[in-house]
Amino acid sequence: MIRGQCLCGAVQYQVHREIEMSILCFCQDCRQAQGSVFAWNSPIPKQNFQLLQGADFLKEYFHTHQKARVFCMNCASPIYSYRLDLPDILRLRLGIVIEGDIPAPIEFAYTENQPHFLCVAAE
Ligand SMILES: [Zn+2]
Ligand SMILES: [Zn+2]
């Protein structure tokens, strides 16, 4: 099980299953959305996600018309993303997980954008 919450604490969730895999994404959209050099994500079945509080704080932003990036409208923490054509899969943003174990990333996307001072993923 993992628990996550946004920076201000308004949005809190838990996932009852173990997180099986995680991904680092260096794409430009993720970098700008997170304000960081990569996003650390895990795709999970939506049915495993339980919002504990904060439904009223969730805001969706569509930078591309298929993909919603969902964040806390109070503190701007990214919570998850999903695609309209894959509505049953949520891609959690793992930086906001505060409890539970997350496996090391096994997939690395858009590593050509990886800055040279980082060496987490081979190109
Ligand atoms: Zn918040
Ligand atoms: Zn990305």
GROMACS .gro file of N, CA and C and ligand atoms in nm:
model
  371
    1MET      N    1   0.083  -0.120   0.000
    1MET     CA    2   0.000   0.000   0.000
    1MET      C    3   0.087   0.125   0.000
    2ILE      N    4   0.043   0.226  -0.069
    2ILE     CA    5   0.110   0.355  -0.057
    2ILE      C    6   0.006   0.461  -0.022
    3ARG      N    7   0.056   0.567   0.038
    3ARG     CA    8  -0.025   0.685   0.063
    3ARG      C    9   0.045   0.805   0.003
    4GLY      N   10  -0.034   0.895  -0.054
    4GLY     CA   11   0.023   1.015  -0.110
    4GLY      C   12  -0.058   1.136  -0.070
    5GLN      N   13   0.009   1.250  -0.069
    5GLN     CA   14  -0.066   1.374  -0.049
    5GLN      C   15   0.007   1.490  -0.113
    6CYS      N   16  -0.071   1.590  -0.150
    6CYS     CA   17  -0.014   1.709  -0.212
    6CYS      C   18   0.059   1.791  -0.106
    7LEU      N   19   0.128   1.894  -0.151
    7LEU     CA   20   0.211   1.974  -0.060
    7LEU      C   21   0.128   2.037   0.051
    8CYS      N   22   0.009   2.088   0.021
    8CYS     CA   23  -0.072   2.155   0.124
    8CYS      C   24  -0.153   2.055   0.207
    9GLY      N   25  -0.164   1.931   0.161
    9GLY     CA   26  -0.236   1.829   0.236
    9GLY      C   27  -0.384   1.820   0.205
   10ALA      N   28  -0.435   1.907   0.119
   10ALA     CA   29  -0.579   1.904   0.087
   10ALA      C   30  -0.617   1.775   0.016
   11VAL      N   31  -0.530   1.729  -0.075
   11VAL     CA   32  -0.558   1.608  -0.152
   11VAL      C   33  -0.479   1.493  -0.091
   12GLN      N   34  -0.550   1.387  -0.053
   12GLN     CA   35  -0.485   1.269   0.005
   12GLN      C   36  -0.545   1.145  -0.059
   13TYR      N   37  -0.459   1.047  -0.086
   13TYR     CA   38  -0.510   0.924  -0.147
   13TYR      C   39  -0.433   0.805  -0.093
   14GLN      N   40  -0.488   0.687  -0.117
   14GLN     CA   41  -0.411   0.565  -0.095
   14GLN      C   42  -0.436   0.468  -0.209
   15VAL      N   43  -0.338   0.380  -0.226
   15VAL     CA   44  -0.347   0.274  -0.326
   15VAL      C   45  -0.329   0.144  -0.248
   16HIS      N   46  -0.425   0.056  -0.259
   16HIS     CA   47  -0.424  -0.063  -0.172
   16HIS      C   48  -0.328  -0.171  -0.219
   17ARG      N   49  -0.289  -0.166  -0.346
   17ARG     CA   50  -0.195  -0.266  -0.397
   17ARG      C   51  -0.053  -0.213  -0.389
   18GLU      N   52   0.042  -0.306  -0.405
   18GLU     CA   53   0.181  -0.264  -0.417
   18GLU      C   54   0.201  -0.194  -0.553
   19ILE      N   55   0.292  -0.100  -0.554
   19ILE     CA   56   0.330  -0.039  -0.682
   19ILE      C   57   0.430  -0.133  -0.749
   20GLU      N   58   0.399  -0.177  -0.868
   20GLU     CA   59   0.480  -0.281  -0.932
   20GLU      C   60   0.594  -0.226  -1.016
   21MET      N   61   0.576  -0.109  -1.072
   21MET     CA   62   0.683  -0.055  -1.155
   21MET      C   63   0.674   0.098  -1.158
   22SER      N   64   0.789   0.158  -1.187
   22SER     CA   65   0.788   0.303  -1.198
   22SER      C   66   0.874   0.346  -1.316
   23ILE      N   67   0.846   0.466  -1.362
   23ILE     CA   68   0.904   0.519  -1.487
   23ILE      C   69   0.957   0.659  -1.460
   24LEU      N   70   1.072   0.691  -1.515
   24LEU     CA   71   1.116   0.830  -1.519
   24LEU      C   72   1.092   0.883  -1.659
   25CYS      N   73   1.023   0.996  -1.668
   25CYS     CA   74   0.997   1.056  -1.799
   25CYS      C   75   1.063   1.193  -1.806
   26PHE      N   76   1.149   1.207  -1.905
   26PHE     CA   77   1.223   1.332  -1.924
   26PHE      C   78   1.162   1.419  -2.033
   27CYS      N   79   1.040   1.390  -2.077
   27CYS     CA   80   0.985   1.468  -2.189
   27CYS      C   81   0.964   1.614  -2.146
   28GLN      N   82   0.960   1.699  -2.244
   28GLN     CA   83   0.951   1.843  -2.216
   28GLN      C   84   0.821   1.876  -2.142
   29ASP      N   85   0.711   1.810  -2.179
   29ASP     CA   86   0.584   1.838  -2.112
   29ASP      C   87   0.591   1.804  -1.964
   30CYS      N   88   0.646   1.686  -1.932
   30CYS     CA   89   0.657   1.647  -1.791
   30CYS      C   90   0.751   1.743  -1.717
   31ARG      N   91   0.860   1.780  -1.781
   31ARG     CA   92   0.953   1.870  -1.713
   31ARG      C   93   0.885   2.002  -1.677
   32GLN      N   94   0.810   2.055  -1.772
   32GLN     CA   95   0.744   2.184  -1.745
   32GLN      C   96   0.630   2.166  -1.644
   33ALA      N   97   0.557   2.055  -1.655
   33ALA     CA   98   0.446   2.032  -1.562
   33ALA      C   99   0.495   2.014  -1.419
   34GLN      N  100   0.611   1.947  -1.402
   34GLN     CA  101   0.661   1.923  -1.266
   34GLN      C  102   0.755   2.033  -1.219
   35GLY      N  103   0.807   2.114  -1.311
   35GLY     CA  104   0.911   2.209  -1.273
   35GLY      C  105   1.037   2.139  -1.231
   36SER      N  106   1.066   2.022  -1.291
   36SER     CA  107   1.178   1.940  -1.248
   36SER      C  108   1.241   1.874  -1.370
   37VAL      N  109   1.351   1.805  -1.349
   37VAL     CA  110   1.421   1.749  -1.466
   37VAL      C  111   1.356   1.621  -1.516
   38PHE      N  112   1.269   1.560  -1.436
   38PHE     CA  113   1.192   1.445  -1.484
   38PHE      C  114   1.066   1.430  -1.400
   39ALA      N  115   0.973   1.350  -1.451
   39ALA     CA  116   0.858   1.308  -1.372
   39ALA      C  117   0.880   1.162  -1.335
   40TRP      N  118   0.843   1.126  -1.213
   40TRP     CA  119   0.853   0.987  -1.167
   40TRP      C  120   0.711   0.935  -1.156
   41ASN      N  121   0.678   0.842  -1.243
   41ASN     CA  122   0.539   0.802  -1.262
   41ASN      C  123   0.520   0.652  -1.243
   42SER      N  124   0.397   0.615  -1.211
   42SER     CA  125   0.360   0.473  -1.211
   42SER      C  126   0.218   0.458  -1.264
   43PRO      N  127   0.200   0.381  -1.370
   43PRO     CA  128   0.064   0.355  -1.418
   43PRO      C  129  -0.003   0.250  -1.330
   44ILE      N  130  -0.123   0.280  -1.284
   44ILE     CA  131  -0.198   0.184  -1.201
   44ILE      C  132  -0.343   0.178  -1.250
   45PRO      N  133  -0.410   0.066  -1.224
   45PRO     CA  134  -0.553   0.062  -1.255
   45PRO      C  135  -0.627   0.164  -1.169
   46LYS      N  136  -0.717   0.238  -1.232
   46LYS     CA  137  -0.790   0.342  -1.159
   46LYS      C  138  -0.866   0.285  -1.039
   47GLN      N  139  -0.910   0.160  -1.051
   47GLN     CA  140  -0.988   0.099  -0.942
   47GLN      C  141  -0.905   0.080  -0.815
   48ASN      N  142  -0.772   0.082  -0.826
   48ASN     CA  143  -0.687   0.067  -0.707
   48ASN      C  144  -0.664   0.200  -0.635
   49PHE      N  145  -0.706   0.308  -0.696
   49PHE     CA  146  -0.681   0.441  -0.641
   49PHE      C  147  -0.800   0.483  -0.556
   50GLN      N  148  -0.772   0.521  -0.432
   50GLN     CA  149  -0.880   0.568  -0.345
   50GLN      C  150  -0.848   0.708  -0.296
   51LEU      N  151  -0.927   0.802  -0.340
   51LEU     CA  152  -0.911   0.939  -0.293
   51LEU      C  153  -0.968   0.947  -0.151
   52LEU      N  154  -0.886   0.989  -0.055
   52LEU     CA  155  -0.930   0.997   0.084
   52LEU      C  156  -0.994   1.132   0.114
   53GLN      N  157  -0.940   1.235   0.053
   53GLN     CA  158  -1.001   1.367   0.066
   53GLN      C  159  -0.948   1.459  -0.044
   54GLY      N  160  -1.022   1.566  -0.069
   54GLY     CA  161  -0.972   1.668  -0.161
   54GLY      C  162  -1.030   1.665  -0.301
   55ALA      N  163  -1.141   1.595  -0.322
   55ALA     CA  164  -1.199   1.590  -0.458
   55ALA      C  165  -1.224   1.731  -0.512
   56ASP      N  166  -1.264   1.821  -0.426
   56ASP     CA  167  -1.295   1.957  -0.471
   56ASP      C  168  -1.169   2.036  -0.510
   57PHE      N  169  -1.052   1.984  -0.471
   57PHE     CA  170  -0.928   2.055  -0.502
   57PHE      C  171  -0.862   2.004  -0.630
   58LEU      N  172  -0.913   1.895  -0.686
   58LEU     CA  173  -0.851   1.839  -0.806
   58LEU      C  174  -0.889   1.921  -0.928
   59LYS      N  175  -0.788   1.962  -1.003
   59LYS     CA  176  -0.811   2.038  -1.126
   59LYS      C  177  -0.741   1.966  -1.239
   60GLU      N  178  -0.806   1.961  -1.354
   60GLU     CA  179  -0.749   1.892  -1.470
   60GLU      C  180  -0.702   1.995  -1.572
   61TYR      N  181  -0.583   1.973  -1.621
   61TYR     CA  182  -0.531   2.059  -1.727
   61TYR      C  183  -0.498   1.973  -1.848
   62PHE      N  184  -0.554   2.009  -1.963
   62PHE     CA  185  -0.527   1.938  -2.088
   62PHE      C  186  -0.427   2.020  -2.170
   63HIS      N  187  -0.301   1.980  -2.166
   63HIS     CA  188  -0.203   2.047  -2.252
   63HIS      C  189  -0.213   1.991  -2.394
   64THR      N  190  -0.237   1.860  -2.404
   64THR     CA  191  -0.276   1.799  -2.531
   64THR      C  192  -0.418   1.748  -2.511
   65HIS      N  193  -0.494   1.734  -2.618
   65HIS     CA  194  -0.637   1.712  -2.598
   65HIS      C  195  -0.671   1.573  -2.545
   66GLN      N  196  -0.575   1.477  -2.550
   66GLN     CA  197  -0.604   1.343  -2.499
   66GLN      C  198  -0.562   1.322  -2.354
   67LYS      N  199  -0.476   1.408  -2.303
   67LYS     CA  200  -0.412   1.376  -2.175
   67LYS      C  201  -0.442   1.482  -2.070
   68ALA      N  202  -0.504   1.437  -1.960
   68ALA     CA  203  -0.533   1.526  -1.848
   68ALA      C  204  -0.422   1.516  -1.746
   69ARG      N  205  -0.372   1.630  -1.705
   69ARG     CA  206  -0.277   1.636  -1.594
   69ARG      C  207  -0.355   1.693  -1.476
   70VAL      N  208  -0.362   1.613  -1.369
   70VAL     CA  209  -0.449   1.646  -1.257
   70VAL      C  210  -0.362   1.692  -1.140
   71PHE      N  211  -0.396   1.809  -1.085
   71PHE     CA  212  -0.313   1.868  -0.980
   71PHE      C  213  -0.401   1.930  -0.873
   72CYS      N  214  -0.340   1.963  -0.759
   72CYS     CA  215  -0.413   2.032  -0.652
   72CYS      C  216  -0.422   2.179  -0.687
   73MET      N  217  -0.542   2.232  -0.693
   73MET     CA  218  -0.558   2.371  -0.733
   73MET      C  219  -0.517   2.468  -0.623
   74ASN      N  220  -0.493   2.419  -0.503
   74ASN     CA  221  -0.446   2.507  -0.396
   74ASN      C  222  -0.295   2.521  -0.397
   75CYS      N  223  -0.222   2.409  -0.404
   75CYS     CA  224  -0.076   2.414  -0.391
   75CYS      C  225  -0.004   2.374  -0.520
   76ALA      N  226  -0.077   2.328  -0.622
   76ALA     CA  227  -0.022   2.296  -0.755
   76ALA      C  228   0.058   2.166  -0.760
   77SER      N  229   0.056   2.084  -0.653
   77SER     CA  230   0.123   1.954  -0.662
   77SER      C  231   0.058   1.870  -0.773
   78PRO      N  232   0.139   1.808  -0.859
   78PRO     CA  233   0.084   1.714  -0.955
   78PRO      C  234   0.042   1.586  -0.884
   79ILE      N  235  -0.077   1.534  -0.916
   79ILE     CA  236  -0.128   1.414  -0.847
   79ILE      C  237  -0.119   1.292  -0.940
   80TYR      N  238  -0.178   1.303  -1.057
   80TYR     CA  239  -0.171   1.195  -1.156
   80TYR      C  240  -0.209   1.252  -1.292
   81SER      N  241  -0.188   1.172  -1.395
   81SER     CA  242  -0.240   1.205  -1.526
   81SER      C  243  -0.318   1.084  -1.577
   82TYR      N  244  -0.400   1.108  -1.678
   82TYR     CA  245  -0.467   0.997  -1.746
   82TYR      C  246  -0.498   1.040  -1.889
   83ARG      N  247  -0.520   0.941  -1.973
   83ARG     CA  248  -0.554   0.968  -2.112
   83ARG      C  249  -0.703   0.939  -2.134
   84LEU      N  250  -0.767   1.021  -2.215
   84LEU     CA  251  -0.909   1.001  -2.242
   84LEU      C  252  -0.934   0.867  -2.310
   85ASP      N  253  -0.836   0.819  -2.389
   85ASP     CA  254  -0.855   0.691  -2.456
   85ASP      C  255  -0.812   0.573  -2.367
   86LEU      N  256  -0.759   0.602  -2.247
   86LEU     CA  257  -0.725   0.496  -2.149
   86LEU      C  258  -0.776   0.540  -2.011
   87PRO      N  259  -0.906   0.558  -1.998
   87PRO     CA  260  -0.959   0.621  -1.876
   87PRO      C  261  -0.946   0.534  -1.751
   88ASP      N  262  -0.915   0.406  -1.766
   88ASP     CA  263  -0.906   0.319  -1.649
   88ASP      C  264  -0.765   0.310  -1.592
   89ILE      N  265  -0.670   0.382  -1.651
   89ILE     CA  266  -0.532   0.383  -1.603
   89ILE      C  267  -0.497   0.524  -1.554
   90LEU      N  268  -0.448   0.531  -1.431
   90LEU     CA  269  -0.395   0.658  -1.379
   90LEU      C  270  -0.244   0.647  -1.373
   91ARG      N  271  -0.179   0.755  -1.409
   91ARG     CA  272  -0.033   0.759  -1.396
   91ARG      C  273  -0.001   0.849  -1.276
   92LEU      N  274   0.026   0.783  -1.164
   92LEU     CA  275   0.055   0.856  -1.040
   92LEU      C  276   0.186   0.932  -1.054
   93ARG      N  277   0.193   1.049  -0.989
   93ARG     CA  278   0.317   1.124  -0.977
   93ARG      C  279   0.378   1.088  -0.841
   94LEU      N  280   0.484   1.009  -0.845
   94LEU     CA  281   0.532   0.941  -0.724
   94LEU      C  282   0.605   1.032  -0.627
   95GLY      N  283   0.641   1.152  -0.670
   95GLY     CA  284   0.708   1.245  -0.579
   95GLY      C  285   0.622   1.287  -0.462
   96ILE      N  286   0.491   1.267  -0.470
   96ILE     CA  287   0.404   1.308  -0.360
   96ILE      C  288   0.366   1.191  -0.268
   97VAL      N  289   0.427   1.075  -0.292
   97VAL     CA  290   0.401   0.960  -0.204
   97VAL      C  291   0.474   0.982  -0.071
   98ILE      N  292   0.402   0.965   0.040
   98ILE     CA  293   0.460   0.990   0.172
   98ILE      C  294   0.471   0.864   0.256
   99GLU      N  295   0.414   0.752   0.210
   99GLU     CA  296   0.419   0.626   0.285
   99GLU      C  297   0.418   0.512   0.187
  100GLY      N  298   0.497   0.409   0.216
  100GLY     CA  299   0.495   0.289   0.133
  100GLY      C  300   0.618   0.281   0.043
  101ASP      N  301   0.638   0.164  -0.013
  101ASP     CA  302   0.757   0.138  -0.093
  101ASP      C  303   0.727   0.151  -0.242
  102ILE      N  304   0.822   0.211  -0.311
  102ILE     CA  305   0.811   0.224  -0.456
  102ILE      C  306   0.935   0.161  -0.517
  103PRO      N  307   0.918   0.071  -0.613
  103PRO     CA  308   1.035   0.010  -0.674
  103PRO      C  309   1.113   0.111  -0.760
  104ALA      N  310   1.242   0.087  -0.771
  104ALA     CA  311   1.325   0.173  -0.856
  104ALA      C  312   1.274   0.170  -0.999
  105PRO      N  313   1.289   0.280  -1.070
  105PRO     CA  314   1.237   0.285  -1.207
  105PRO      C  315   1.304   0.183  -1.298
  106ILE      N  316   1.223   0.123  -1.385
  106ILE     CA  317   1.276   0.028  -1.483
  106ILE      C  318   1.258   0.079  -1.625
  107GLU      N  319   1.190   0.191  -1.640
  107GLU     CA  320   1.168   0.246  -1.773
  107GLU      C  321   1.208   0.392  -1.770
  108PHE      N  322   1.269   0.436  -1.881
  108PHE     CA  323   1.318   0.573  -1.890
  108PHE      C  324   1.275   0.626  -2.025
  109ALA      N  325   1.194   0.732  -2.023
  109ALA     CA  326   1.140   0.785  -2.148
  109ALA      C  327   1.205   0.920  -2.179
  110TYR      N  328   1.229   0.944  -2.306
  110TYR     CA  329   1.287   1.071  -2.354
  110TYR      C  330   1.420   1.103  -2.286
  111THR      N  331   1.505   1.001  -2.275
  111THR     CA  332   1.631   1.022  -2.205
  111THR      C  333   1.725   1.117  -2.279
  112GLU      N  334   1.692   1.147  -2.407
  112GLU     CA  335   1.775   1.246  -2.478
  112GLU      C  336   1.767   1.383  -2.411
  113ASN      N  337   1.663   1.403  -2.329
  113ASN     CA  338   1.650   1.530  -2.256
  113ASN      C  339   1.717   1.527  -2.119
  114GLN      N  340   1.774   1.413  -2.084
  114GLN     CA  341   1.835   1.400  -1.951
  114GLN      C  342   1.956   1.494  -1.941
  115PRO      N  343   1.958   1.580  -1.841
  115PRO     CA  344   2.073   1.670  -1.830
  115PRO      C  345   2.200   1.593  -1.796
  116HIS      N  346   2.313   1.648  -1.837
  116HIS     CA  347   2.438   1.573  -1.825
  116HIS      C  348   2.485   1.557  -1.682
  117PHE      N  349   2.435   1.640  -1.592
  117PHE     CA  350   2.477   1.623  -1.452
  117PHE      C  351   2.405   1.508  -1.383
  118LEU      N  352   2.306   1.448  -1.450
  118LEU     CA  353   2.237   1.330  -1.398
  118LEU      C  354   2.283   1.210  -1.476
  119CYS      N  355   2.292   1.095  -1.408
  119CYS     CA  356   2.325   0.974  -1.482
  119CYS      C  357   2.239   0.860  -1.431
  120VAL      N  358   2.108   0.881  -1.426
  120VAL     CA  359   2.017   0.777  -1.378
  120VAL      C  360   1.976   0.680  -1.489
  121ALA      N  361   1.979   0.725  -1.613
  121ALA     CA  362   1.934   0.640  -1.723
  121ALA      C  363   2.034   0.643  -1.837
  122ALA      N  364   2.068   0.525  -1.886
  122ALA     CA  365   2.157   0.519  -2.004
  122ALA      C  366   2.078   0.555  -2.127
  123GLU      N  367   2.138   0.631  -2.215
  123GLU     CA  368   2.068   0.670  -2.339
  123GLU      C  369   2.073   0.558  -2.440
  124ZN      ZN  370  -0.252   2.086  -0.224
  125ZN      ZN  371   0.658   1.285  -1.996
   0.00000   0.00000   0.00000
